[in-house]
XYZ file of C-alpha atoms in Angstrom:
531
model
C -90.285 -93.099 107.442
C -90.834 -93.460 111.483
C -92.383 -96.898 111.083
C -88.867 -97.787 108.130
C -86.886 -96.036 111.554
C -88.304 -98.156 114.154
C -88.383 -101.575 112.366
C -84.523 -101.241 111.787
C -83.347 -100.061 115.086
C -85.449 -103.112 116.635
C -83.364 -105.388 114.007
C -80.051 -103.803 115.239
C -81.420 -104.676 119.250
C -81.473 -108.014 118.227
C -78.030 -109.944 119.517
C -75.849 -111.486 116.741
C -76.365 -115.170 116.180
C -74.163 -117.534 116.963
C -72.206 -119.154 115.252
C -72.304 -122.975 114.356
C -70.896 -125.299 117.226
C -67.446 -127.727 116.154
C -67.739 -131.162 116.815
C -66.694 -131.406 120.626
C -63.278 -132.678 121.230
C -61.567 -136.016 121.862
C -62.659 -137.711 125.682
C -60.412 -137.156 128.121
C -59.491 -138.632 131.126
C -60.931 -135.664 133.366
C -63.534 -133.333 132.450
C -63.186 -130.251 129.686
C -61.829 -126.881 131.356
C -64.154 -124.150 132.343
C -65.337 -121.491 130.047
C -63.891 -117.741 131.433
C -65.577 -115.621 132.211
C -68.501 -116.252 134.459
C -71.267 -117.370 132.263
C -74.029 -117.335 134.321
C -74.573 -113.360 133.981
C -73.528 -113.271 130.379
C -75.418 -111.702 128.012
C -76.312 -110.662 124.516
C -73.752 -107.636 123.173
C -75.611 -104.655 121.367
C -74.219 -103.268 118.194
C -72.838 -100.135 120.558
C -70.134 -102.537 122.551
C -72.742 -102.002 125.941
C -74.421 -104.457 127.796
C -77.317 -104.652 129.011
C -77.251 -104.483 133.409
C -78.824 -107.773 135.386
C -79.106 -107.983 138.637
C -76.921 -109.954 140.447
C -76.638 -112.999 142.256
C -75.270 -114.150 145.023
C -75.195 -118.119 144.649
C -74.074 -118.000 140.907
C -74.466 -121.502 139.244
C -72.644 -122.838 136.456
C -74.722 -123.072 133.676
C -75.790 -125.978 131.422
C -75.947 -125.086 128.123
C -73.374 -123.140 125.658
C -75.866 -120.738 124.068
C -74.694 -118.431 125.504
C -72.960 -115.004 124.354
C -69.885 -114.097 126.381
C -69.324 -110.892 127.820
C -66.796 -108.395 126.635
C -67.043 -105.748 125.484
C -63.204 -104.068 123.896
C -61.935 -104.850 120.597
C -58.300 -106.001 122.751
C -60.744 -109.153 123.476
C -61.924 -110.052 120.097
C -59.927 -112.980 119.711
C -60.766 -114.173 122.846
C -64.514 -113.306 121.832
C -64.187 -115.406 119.076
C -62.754 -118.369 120.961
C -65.440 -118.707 122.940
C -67.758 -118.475 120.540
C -66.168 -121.823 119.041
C -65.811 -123.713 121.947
C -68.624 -125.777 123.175
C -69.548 -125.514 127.066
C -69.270 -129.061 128.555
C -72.298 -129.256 131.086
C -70.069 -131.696 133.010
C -68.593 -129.261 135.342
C -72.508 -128.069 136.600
C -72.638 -131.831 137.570
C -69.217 -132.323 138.885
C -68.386 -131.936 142.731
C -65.404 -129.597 141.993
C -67.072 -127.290 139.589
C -70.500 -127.843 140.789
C -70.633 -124.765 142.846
C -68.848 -121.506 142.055
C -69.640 -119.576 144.499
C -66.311 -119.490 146.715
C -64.798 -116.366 148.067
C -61.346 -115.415 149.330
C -62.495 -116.759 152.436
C -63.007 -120.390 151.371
C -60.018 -120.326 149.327
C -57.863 -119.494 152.794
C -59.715 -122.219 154.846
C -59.620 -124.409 152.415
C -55.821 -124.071 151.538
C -54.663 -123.682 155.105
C -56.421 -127.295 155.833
C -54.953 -129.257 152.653
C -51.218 -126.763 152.957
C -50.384 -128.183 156.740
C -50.863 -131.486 158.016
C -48.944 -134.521 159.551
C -46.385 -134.395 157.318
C -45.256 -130.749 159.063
C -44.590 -133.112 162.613
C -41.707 -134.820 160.919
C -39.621 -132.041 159.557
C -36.810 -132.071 162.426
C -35.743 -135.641 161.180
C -34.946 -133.637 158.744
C -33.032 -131.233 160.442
C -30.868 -134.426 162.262
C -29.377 -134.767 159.150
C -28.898 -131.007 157.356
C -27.411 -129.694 160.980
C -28.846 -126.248 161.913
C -27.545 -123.916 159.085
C -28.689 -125.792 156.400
C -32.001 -127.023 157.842
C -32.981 -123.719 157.963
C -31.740 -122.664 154.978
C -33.506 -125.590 152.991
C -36.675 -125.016 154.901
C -36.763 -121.186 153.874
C -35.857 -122.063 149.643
C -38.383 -124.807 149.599
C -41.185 -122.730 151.112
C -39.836 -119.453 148.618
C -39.986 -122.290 146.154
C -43.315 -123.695 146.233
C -44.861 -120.069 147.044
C -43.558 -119.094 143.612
C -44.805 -121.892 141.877
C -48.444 -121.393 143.798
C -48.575 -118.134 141.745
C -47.395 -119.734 138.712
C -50.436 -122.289 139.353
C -52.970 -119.350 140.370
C -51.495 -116.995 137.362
C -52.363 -120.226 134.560
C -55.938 -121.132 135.931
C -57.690 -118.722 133.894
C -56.056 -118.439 130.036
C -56.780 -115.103 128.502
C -55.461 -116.746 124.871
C -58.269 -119.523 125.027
C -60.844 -117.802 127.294
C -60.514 -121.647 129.400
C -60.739 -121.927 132.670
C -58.353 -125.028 133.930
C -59.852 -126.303 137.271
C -58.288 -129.462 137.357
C -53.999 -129.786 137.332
C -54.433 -132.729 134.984
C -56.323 -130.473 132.835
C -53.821 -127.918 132.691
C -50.736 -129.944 132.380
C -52.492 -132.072 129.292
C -53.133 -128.283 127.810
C -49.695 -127.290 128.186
C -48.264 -130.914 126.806
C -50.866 -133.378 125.756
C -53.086 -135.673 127.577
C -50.834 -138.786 126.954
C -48.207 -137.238 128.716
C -50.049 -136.362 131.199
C -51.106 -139.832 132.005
C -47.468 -141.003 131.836
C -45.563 -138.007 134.146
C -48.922 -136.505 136.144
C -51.384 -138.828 136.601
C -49.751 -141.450 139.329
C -48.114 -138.043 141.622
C -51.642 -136.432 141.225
C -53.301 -139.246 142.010
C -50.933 -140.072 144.998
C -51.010 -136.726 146.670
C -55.083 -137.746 146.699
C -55.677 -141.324 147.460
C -51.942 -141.636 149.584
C -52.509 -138.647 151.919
C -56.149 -139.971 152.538
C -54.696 -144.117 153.238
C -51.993 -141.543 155.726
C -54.749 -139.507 156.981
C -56.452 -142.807 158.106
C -52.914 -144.785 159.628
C -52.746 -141.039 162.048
C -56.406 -140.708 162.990
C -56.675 -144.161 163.607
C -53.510 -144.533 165.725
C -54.280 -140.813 167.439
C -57.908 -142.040 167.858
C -57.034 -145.035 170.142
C -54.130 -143.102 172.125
C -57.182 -140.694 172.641
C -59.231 -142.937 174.439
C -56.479 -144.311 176.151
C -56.230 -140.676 177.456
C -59.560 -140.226 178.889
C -60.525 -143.382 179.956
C -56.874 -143.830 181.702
C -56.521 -146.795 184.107
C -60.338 -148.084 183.009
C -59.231 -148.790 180.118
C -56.295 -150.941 180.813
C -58.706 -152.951 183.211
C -60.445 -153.510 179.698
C -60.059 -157.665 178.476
C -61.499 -156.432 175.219
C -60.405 -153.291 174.336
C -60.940 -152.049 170.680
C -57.560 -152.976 168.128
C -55.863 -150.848 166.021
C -57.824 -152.093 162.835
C -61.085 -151.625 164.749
C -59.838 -147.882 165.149
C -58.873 -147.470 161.656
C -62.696 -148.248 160.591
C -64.246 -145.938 163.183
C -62.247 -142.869 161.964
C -63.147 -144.497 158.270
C -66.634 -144.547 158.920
C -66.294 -141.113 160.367
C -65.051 -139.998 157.322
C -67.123 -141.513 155.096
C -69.986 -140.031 156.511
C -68.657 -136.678 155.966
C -67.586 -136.978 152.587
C -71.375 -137.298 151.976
C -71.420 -133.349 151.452
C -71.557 -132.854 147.582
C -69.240 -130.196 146.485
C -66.256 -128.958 147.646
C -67.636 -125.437 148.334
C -70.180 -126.957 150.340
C -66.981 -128.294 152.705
C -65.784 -124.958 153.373
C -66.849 -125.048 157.244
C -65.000 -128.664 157.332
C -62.369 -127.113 156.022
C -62.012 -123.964 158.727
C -62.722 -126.592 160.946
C -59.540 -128.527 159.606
C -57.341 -125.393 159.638
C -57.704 -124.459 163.330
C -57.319 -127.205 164.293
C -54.407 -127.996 162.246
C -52.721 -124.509 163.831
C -53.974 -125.962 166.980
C -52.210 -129.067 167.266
C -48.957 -127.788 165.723
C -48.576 -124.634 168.350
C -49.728 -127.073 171.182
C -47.167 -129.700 170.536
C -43.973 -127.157 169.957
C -44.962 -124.955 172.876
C -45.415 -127.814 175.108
C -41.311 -129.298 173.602
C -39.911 -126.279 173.981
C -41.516 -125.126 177.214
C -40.378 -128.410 178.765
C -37.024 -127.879 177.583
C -34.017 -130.032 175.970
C -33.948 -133.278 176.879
C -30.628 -134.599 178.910
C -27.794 -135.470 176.415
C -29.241 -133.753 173.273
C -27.043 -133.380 170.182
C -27.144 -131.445 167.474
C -24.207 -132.879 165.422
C -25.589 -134.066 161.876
C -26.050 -137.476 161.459
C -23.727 -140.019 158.911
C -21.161 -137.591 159.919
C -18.301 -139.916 159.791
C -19.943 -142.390 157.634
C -18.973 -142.976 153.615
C -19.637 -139.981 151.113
C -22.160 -142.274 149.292
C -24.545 -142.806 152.569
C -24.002 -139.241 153.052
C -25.643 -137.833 150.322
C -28.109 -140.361 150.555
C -28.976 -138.775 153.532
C -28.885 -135.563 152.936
C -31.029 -136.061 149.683
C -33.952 -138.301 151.971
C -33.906 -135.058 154.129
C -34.337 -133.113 151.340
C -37.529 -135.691 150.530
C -38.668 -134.873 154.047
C -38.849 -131.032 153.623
C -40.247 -131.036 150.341
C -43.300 -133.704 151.042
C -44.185 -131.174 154.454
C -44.972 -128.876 151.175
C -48.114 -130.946 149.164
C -51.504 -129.619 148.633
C -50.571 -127.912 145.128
C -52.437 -130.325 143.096
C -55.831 -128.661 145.156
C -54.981 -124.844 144.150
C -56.635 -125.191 140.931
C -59.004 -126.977 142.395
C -59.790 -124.619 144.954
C -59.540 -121.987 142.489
C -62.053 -123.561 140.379
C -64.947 -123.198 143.380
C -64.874 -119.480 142.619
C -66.472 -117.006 140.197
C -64.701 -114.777 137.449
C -65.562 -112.214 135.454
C -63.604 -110.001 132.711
C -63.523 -107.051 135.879
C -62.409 -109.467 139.063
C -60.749 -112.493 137.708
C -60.624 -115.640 140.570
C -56.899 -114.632 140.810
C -57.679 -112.055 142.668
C -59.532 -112.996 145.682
C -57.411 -116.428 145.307
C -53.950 -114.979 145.788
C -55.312 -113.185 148.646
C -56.735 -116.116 150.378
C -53.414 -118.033 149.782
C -51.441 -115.518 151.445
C -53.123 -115.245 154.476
C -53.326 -119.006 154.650
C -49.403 -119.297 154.077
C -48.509 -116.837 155.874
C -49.939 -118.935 158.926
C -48.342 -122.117 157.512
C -44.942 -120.460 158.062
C -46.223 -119.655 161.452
C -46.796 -122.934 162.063
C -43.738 -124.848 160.018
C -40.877 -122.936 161.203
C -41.634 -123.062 164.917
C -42.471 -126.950 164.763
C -39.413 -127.663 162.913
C -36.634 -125.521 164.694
C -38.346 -126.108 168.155
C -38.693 -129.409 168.211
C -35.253 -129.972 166.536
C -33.606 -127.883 169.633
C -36.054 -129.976 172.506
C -35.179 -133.451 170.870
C -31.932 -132.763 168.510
C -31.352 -136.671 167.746
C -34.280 -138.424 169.660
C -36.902 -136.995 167.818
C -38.495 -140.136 166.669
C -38.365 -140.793 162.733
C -41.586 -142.392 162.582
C -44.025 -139.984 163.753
C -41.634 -136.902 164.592
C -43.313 -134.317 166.912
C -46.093 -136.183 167.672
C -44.658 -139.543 169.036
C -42.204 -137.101 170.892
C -44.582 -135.805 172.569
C -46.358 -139.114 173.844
C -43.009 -140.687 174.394
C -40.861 -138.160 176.353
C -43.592 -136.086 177.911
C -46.673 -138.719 178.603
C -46.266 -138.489 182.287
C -45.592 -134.669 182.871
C -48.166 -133.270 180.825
C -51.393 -132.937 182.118
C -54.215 -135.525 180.572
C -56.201 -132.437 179.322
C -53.890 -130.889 177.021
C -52.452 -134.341 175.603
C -56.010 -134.911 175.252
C -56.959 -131.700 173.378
C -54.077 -132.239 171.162
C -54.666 -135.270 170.486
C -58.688 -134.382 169.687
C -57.270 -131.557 167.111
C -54.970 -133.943 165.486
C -58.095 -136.656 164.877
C -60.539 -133.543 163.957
C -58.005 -132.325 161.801
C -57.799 -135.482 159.758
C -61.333 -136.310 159.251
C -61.048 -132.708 157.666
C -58.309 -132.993 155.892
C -59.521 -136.229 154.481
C -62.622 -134.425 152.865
C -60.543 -132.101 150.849
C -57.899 -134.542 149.689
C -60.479 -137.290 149.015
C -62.188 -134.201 146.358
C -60.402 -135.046 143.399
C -61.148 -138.368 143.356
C -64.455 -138.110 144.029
C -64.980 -135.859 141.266
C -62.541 -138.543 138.526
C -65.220 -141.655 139.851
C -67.970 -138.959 139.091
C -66.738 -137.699 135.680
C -66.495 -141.373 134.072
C -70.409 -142.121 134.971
C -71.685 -138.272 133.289
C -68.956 -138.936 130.571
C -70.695 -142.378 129.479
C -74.610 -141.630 130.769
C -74.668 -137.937 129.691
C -76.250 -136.720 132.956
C -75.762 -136.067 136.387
C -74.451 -138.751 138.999
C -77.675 -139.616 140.976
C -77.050 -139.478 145.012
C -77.126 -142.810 145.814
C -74.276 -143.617 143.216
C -72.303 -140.756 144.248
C -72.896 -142.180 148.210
C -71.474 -145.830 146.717
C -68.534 -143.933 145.135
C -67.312 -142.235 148.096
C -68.172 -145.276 150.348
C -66.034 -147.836 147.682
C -63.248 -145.228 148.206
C -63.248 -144.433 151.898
C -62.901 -148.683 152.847
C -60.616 -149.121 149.723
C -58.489 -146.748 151.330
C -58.976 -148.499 154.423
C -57.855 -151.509 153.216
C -54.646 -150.107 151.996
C -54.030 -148.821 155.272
C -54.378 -151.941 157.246
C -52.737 -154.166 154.283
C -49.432 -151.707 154.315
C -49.516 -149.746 157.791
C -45.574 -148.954 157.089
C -46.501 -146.441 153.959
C -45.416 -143.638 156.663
C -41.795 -144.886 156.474
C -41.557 -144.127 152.960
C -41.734 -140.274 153.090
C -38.365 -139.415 151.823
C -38.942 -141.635 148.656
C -42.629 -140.360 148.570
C -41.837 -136.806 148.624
C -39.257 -137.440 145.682
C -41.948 -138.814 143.629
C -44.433 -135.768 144.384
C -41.791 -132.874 143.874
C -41.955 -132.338 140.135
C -45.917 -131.892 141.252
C -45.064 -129.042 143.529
C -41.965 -127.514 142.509
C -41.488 -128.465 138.604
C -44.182 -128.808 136.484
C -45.906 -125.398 137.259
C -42.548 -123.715 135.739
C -42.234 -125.985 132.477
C -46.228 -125.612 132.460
C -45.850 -121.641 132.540
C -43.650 -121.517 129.737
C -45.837 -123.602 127.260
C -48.145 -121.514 127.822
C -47.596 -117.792 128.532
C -44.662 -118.369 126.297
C -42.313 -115.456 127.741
C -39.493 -113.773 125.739
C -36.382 -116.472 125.108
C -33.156 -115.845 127.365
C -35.757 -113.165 129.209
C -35.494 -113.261 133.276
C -38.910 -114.810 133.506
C -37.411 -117.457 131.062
C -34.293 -118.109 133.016
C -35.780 -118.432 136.011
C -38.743 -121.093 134.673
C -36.430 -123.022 133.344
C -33.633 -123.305 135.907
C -36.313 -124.093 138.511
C -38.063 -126.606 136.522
C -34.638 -128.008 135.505
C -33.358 -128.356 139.411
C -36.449 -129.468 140.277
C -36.762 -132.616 137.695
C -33.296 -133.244 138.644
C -33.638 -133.123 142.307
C -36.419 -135.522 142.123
C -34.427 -137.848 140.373
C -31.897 -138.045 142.942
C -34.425 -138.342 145.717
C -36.311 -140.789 144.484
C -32.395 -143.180 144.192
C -32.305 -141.959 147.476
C -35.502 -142.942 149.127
C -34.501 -146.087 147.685
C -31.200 -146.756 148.834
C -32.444 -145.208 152.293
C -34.984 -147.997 152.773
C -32.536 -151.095 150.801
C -30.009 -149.731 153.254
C -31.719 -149.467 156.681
C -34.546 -151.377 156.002
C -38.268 -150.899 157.277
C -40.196 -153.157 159.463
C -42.837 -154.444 156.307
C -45.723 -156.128 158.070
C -48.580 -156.615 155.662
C -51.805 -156.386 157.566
C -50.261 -156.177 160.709
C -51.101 -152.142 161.808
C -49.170 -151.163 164.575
């Protein structure tokens, strides 16, 4: 009877089988979302609902294969139990740079969102203000940072799906979950793809430009005796070549240093440049009266909607939160929400440190003069070049260049991991290092040759900034009703919906507006001709 005893309680030790795998699904364009939870600690489930302890570790990988059992443990998760069971792992994202490391922490997620959440595009946010007037700069500012803050969460909130047990770490892959994947390609792709490869051909125009008004800075006199002194093209390709040889690192948790690097210097350069405009006071004959004042109603709101443009491009980097997201573990006990929400609110709550301050101080030093190309920072070279001391232009200038090699890693990410996902898609297997080195190489000099063949892309940021809104401000809110489905005519309902509404429609009207803006006043187009 002992021996009858013993043989069945080892049978009942044994873990369940599994259950048959479906055929995988239909290629996409980008890879298949992340299992949740962590699978790398998972385990068989006894017949008793416990599981078995492991220890832990403290570089978790993502794992290859999809044999394995997922851990939980209450009948509430059942269902989502018995998704996972039927959905096949993809062992793409162990050989993609996004999802090839998960071992992030609240940390990375702050240095890496502070880097990719402030940028260049804060300098020119009192053109903005030349237009709106005081009350209603302000007032903008503060509803499009409240905005996109709200949406963040809505983005952070739908990265893991409790329903399916997925883990989205890619915003393509969530907005063809929510819709389909030929919508996706039609309303997402080109904005996604944009906020990548555009802010990397801008991050090249700045550090280029910055990088040649920083030698001109230490070398002074020297190097106007120069007969050959480097051209602005020649600049371009050093700070390419700089980044290119950075964007060697593999994943994008392995960039986390690049990224602190990024974000200090990023607060750096902002607090330098508005301390030094405001501590050297207004200039003579400042005025704060709004622009197009007496001009027609039309040009007006033309106006007004291009400033609108303005304030809402200084807010990109939401296509990365996922992203970012992605780099991190979760389990059924600490979800990456967690640790991800706090990272992001440290990280923001320095971005308004930094935003508000550039944008109301430099409107008060400048009021009208601020330049529109270039904003804060050509102010600064052009009003306080000779009563500055060389040393802190200099620094400044350094933090600005730094800041863009850095910024150029984390932006450059999501195309390095699309390039990447085509070659495992077709050869089944991980990119080798030398093709992954060609990839990033073929991108770096293709977006160098953008930026030398159309050096005026800069000009364009109201119209830009109306293409890249729905991105930022409407698509998480449509995307969060698809999928969490809330309660019709509930609060949470409303609120999606009137947000997501305002938004599509506001970037409707910027983007007529960016267009009449540039038809209207025109911008200096010189192909291959860098300034």
């Amino acid at each position: 009877m002992s021996d009858q005893s013993t043989k069945i309680n080892s049978v009942a030790e044994k873990p369940p089988p599994l259950v048959a795998r479906v055929a995988p699904p239909p290629p996409l364009t980008c890879p298949q979302p992340q299992i949740m939870p962590e699978l790398q600690q998972q385990q068989a489930i006894t017949p008793q609902g416990k599981t078995p302890k492991t220890p832990n570790s403290k570089t978790p990988r993502t794992p290859r294969l999809s044999s394995l059992t997922p851990k939980f443990i209450t009948p509430l998760s059942s269902p989502v139990r018995k998704a996972l069971r039927l959905t096949k792992f993809d062992p793409q994202d162990a050989w993609l740079p996004i999802t090839e490391s998960r071992n992030g922490n609240k940390y990375y997620a702050a240095f890496h969102t502070l880097c990719s959440g402030i940028g260049i595009q804060a300098l020119v946010l009192p053109v903005a203000f030349t237009v709106l007037g005081w009350t209603w700069g302000v007032i903008g500012l503060t509803l499009a940072f409240i905005w996109q803050l709200y949406t963040l969460w809505l983005l952070i909130q739908l990265h893991e799906s409790v329903e399916t047990g997925m883990r989205y770490s890619r915003y393509m892959q969530l907005f063809s979950a929510a819709f389909n994947e030929k919508l996706g390609k039609i309303f997402a792709l080109f904005p996604i793809m944009y906020l990548s490869g555009g802010t990397c051909v801008a991050l090249i125009i700045i550090g280029g430009s910055t990088s040649k008004l920083f030698y001109q800075i230490v070398c002074g006199t020297a190097c106007a005796m120069k007969s050959q002194p480097l051209t602005t093209v020649e600049w371009y390709l050093v700070f390419t070549c700089a980044a290119v040889l950075l964007s060697q690192l593999p994943n994008l948790n392995s960039i986390a240093g690049v990224s602190l690097i990024g974000a200090i210097t990023a607060v750096g350069y902002c607090t330098s440049i508005w301390v030094i405009s405001v501590d050297k006071g207004r200039l003579p004959h400042v005025s704060y009266d709004p622009i197009g004042e007496g001009s027609s109603r039309i040009k007006r709101v033309n106006d007004v909607l291009n400033a609108l443009g303005i304030i809402s491009f200084a807010f990109r980097g939401h296509n990365l939160v996922l992203e970012i997201q992605g780099t991190m573990p979760s389990s059924e006990k600490l979800p990456s929400h967690v640790p991800m929400w706090k990272g992001v609110m440290v990280s923001y709550t320095l971005i308004a440190m930094c935003l508000f301050p550039l944008a109301i101080g430099g409107y008060w030093a400048y009021g009208h003069m601020i330049p529109a190309n270039g904003g804060m920072l050509t102010a600064l070279y052009q009003f306080h070049y000779r009563d500055v001391s060389r040393a802190i232009l200099g620094l400044t200038s350094m933090f600005v260049i730094v800041n863009a090699v850095s910024s150029f890693q984390i932006y450059g990410m999501p195309m390095f991991d699309d390039m990447e996902s085509k070659y495992t898609k077709r050869m089944n297997k991980a990119c080798p290092w030398w093709l992954r080195a060609i990839f990033r190489a073929m991108f770096g000099f293709g977006c160098f040759f953008v930026a030398v063949a159309i050096p005026f892309l800069g000009s364009l940021a109201g119209l830009i900034g109306g293409v890249a809104l729905p991105v930022t401000l409407a698509y998480p809110c449509f995307m969060w009703i698809r999928l969490k489905k809330p309660k019709k005519y509930s609060p949470m309902w409303w609120l999606n919906w009137g947000l997501g509404t305002l938004g599509m429609v506001l970037s409707f009207f910027l983007i007529a507006a960016g267009v009449y803006v540039v038809i209207d006043t025109g911008i200096e187009v010189s192909f291959f001709k860098p300034h």
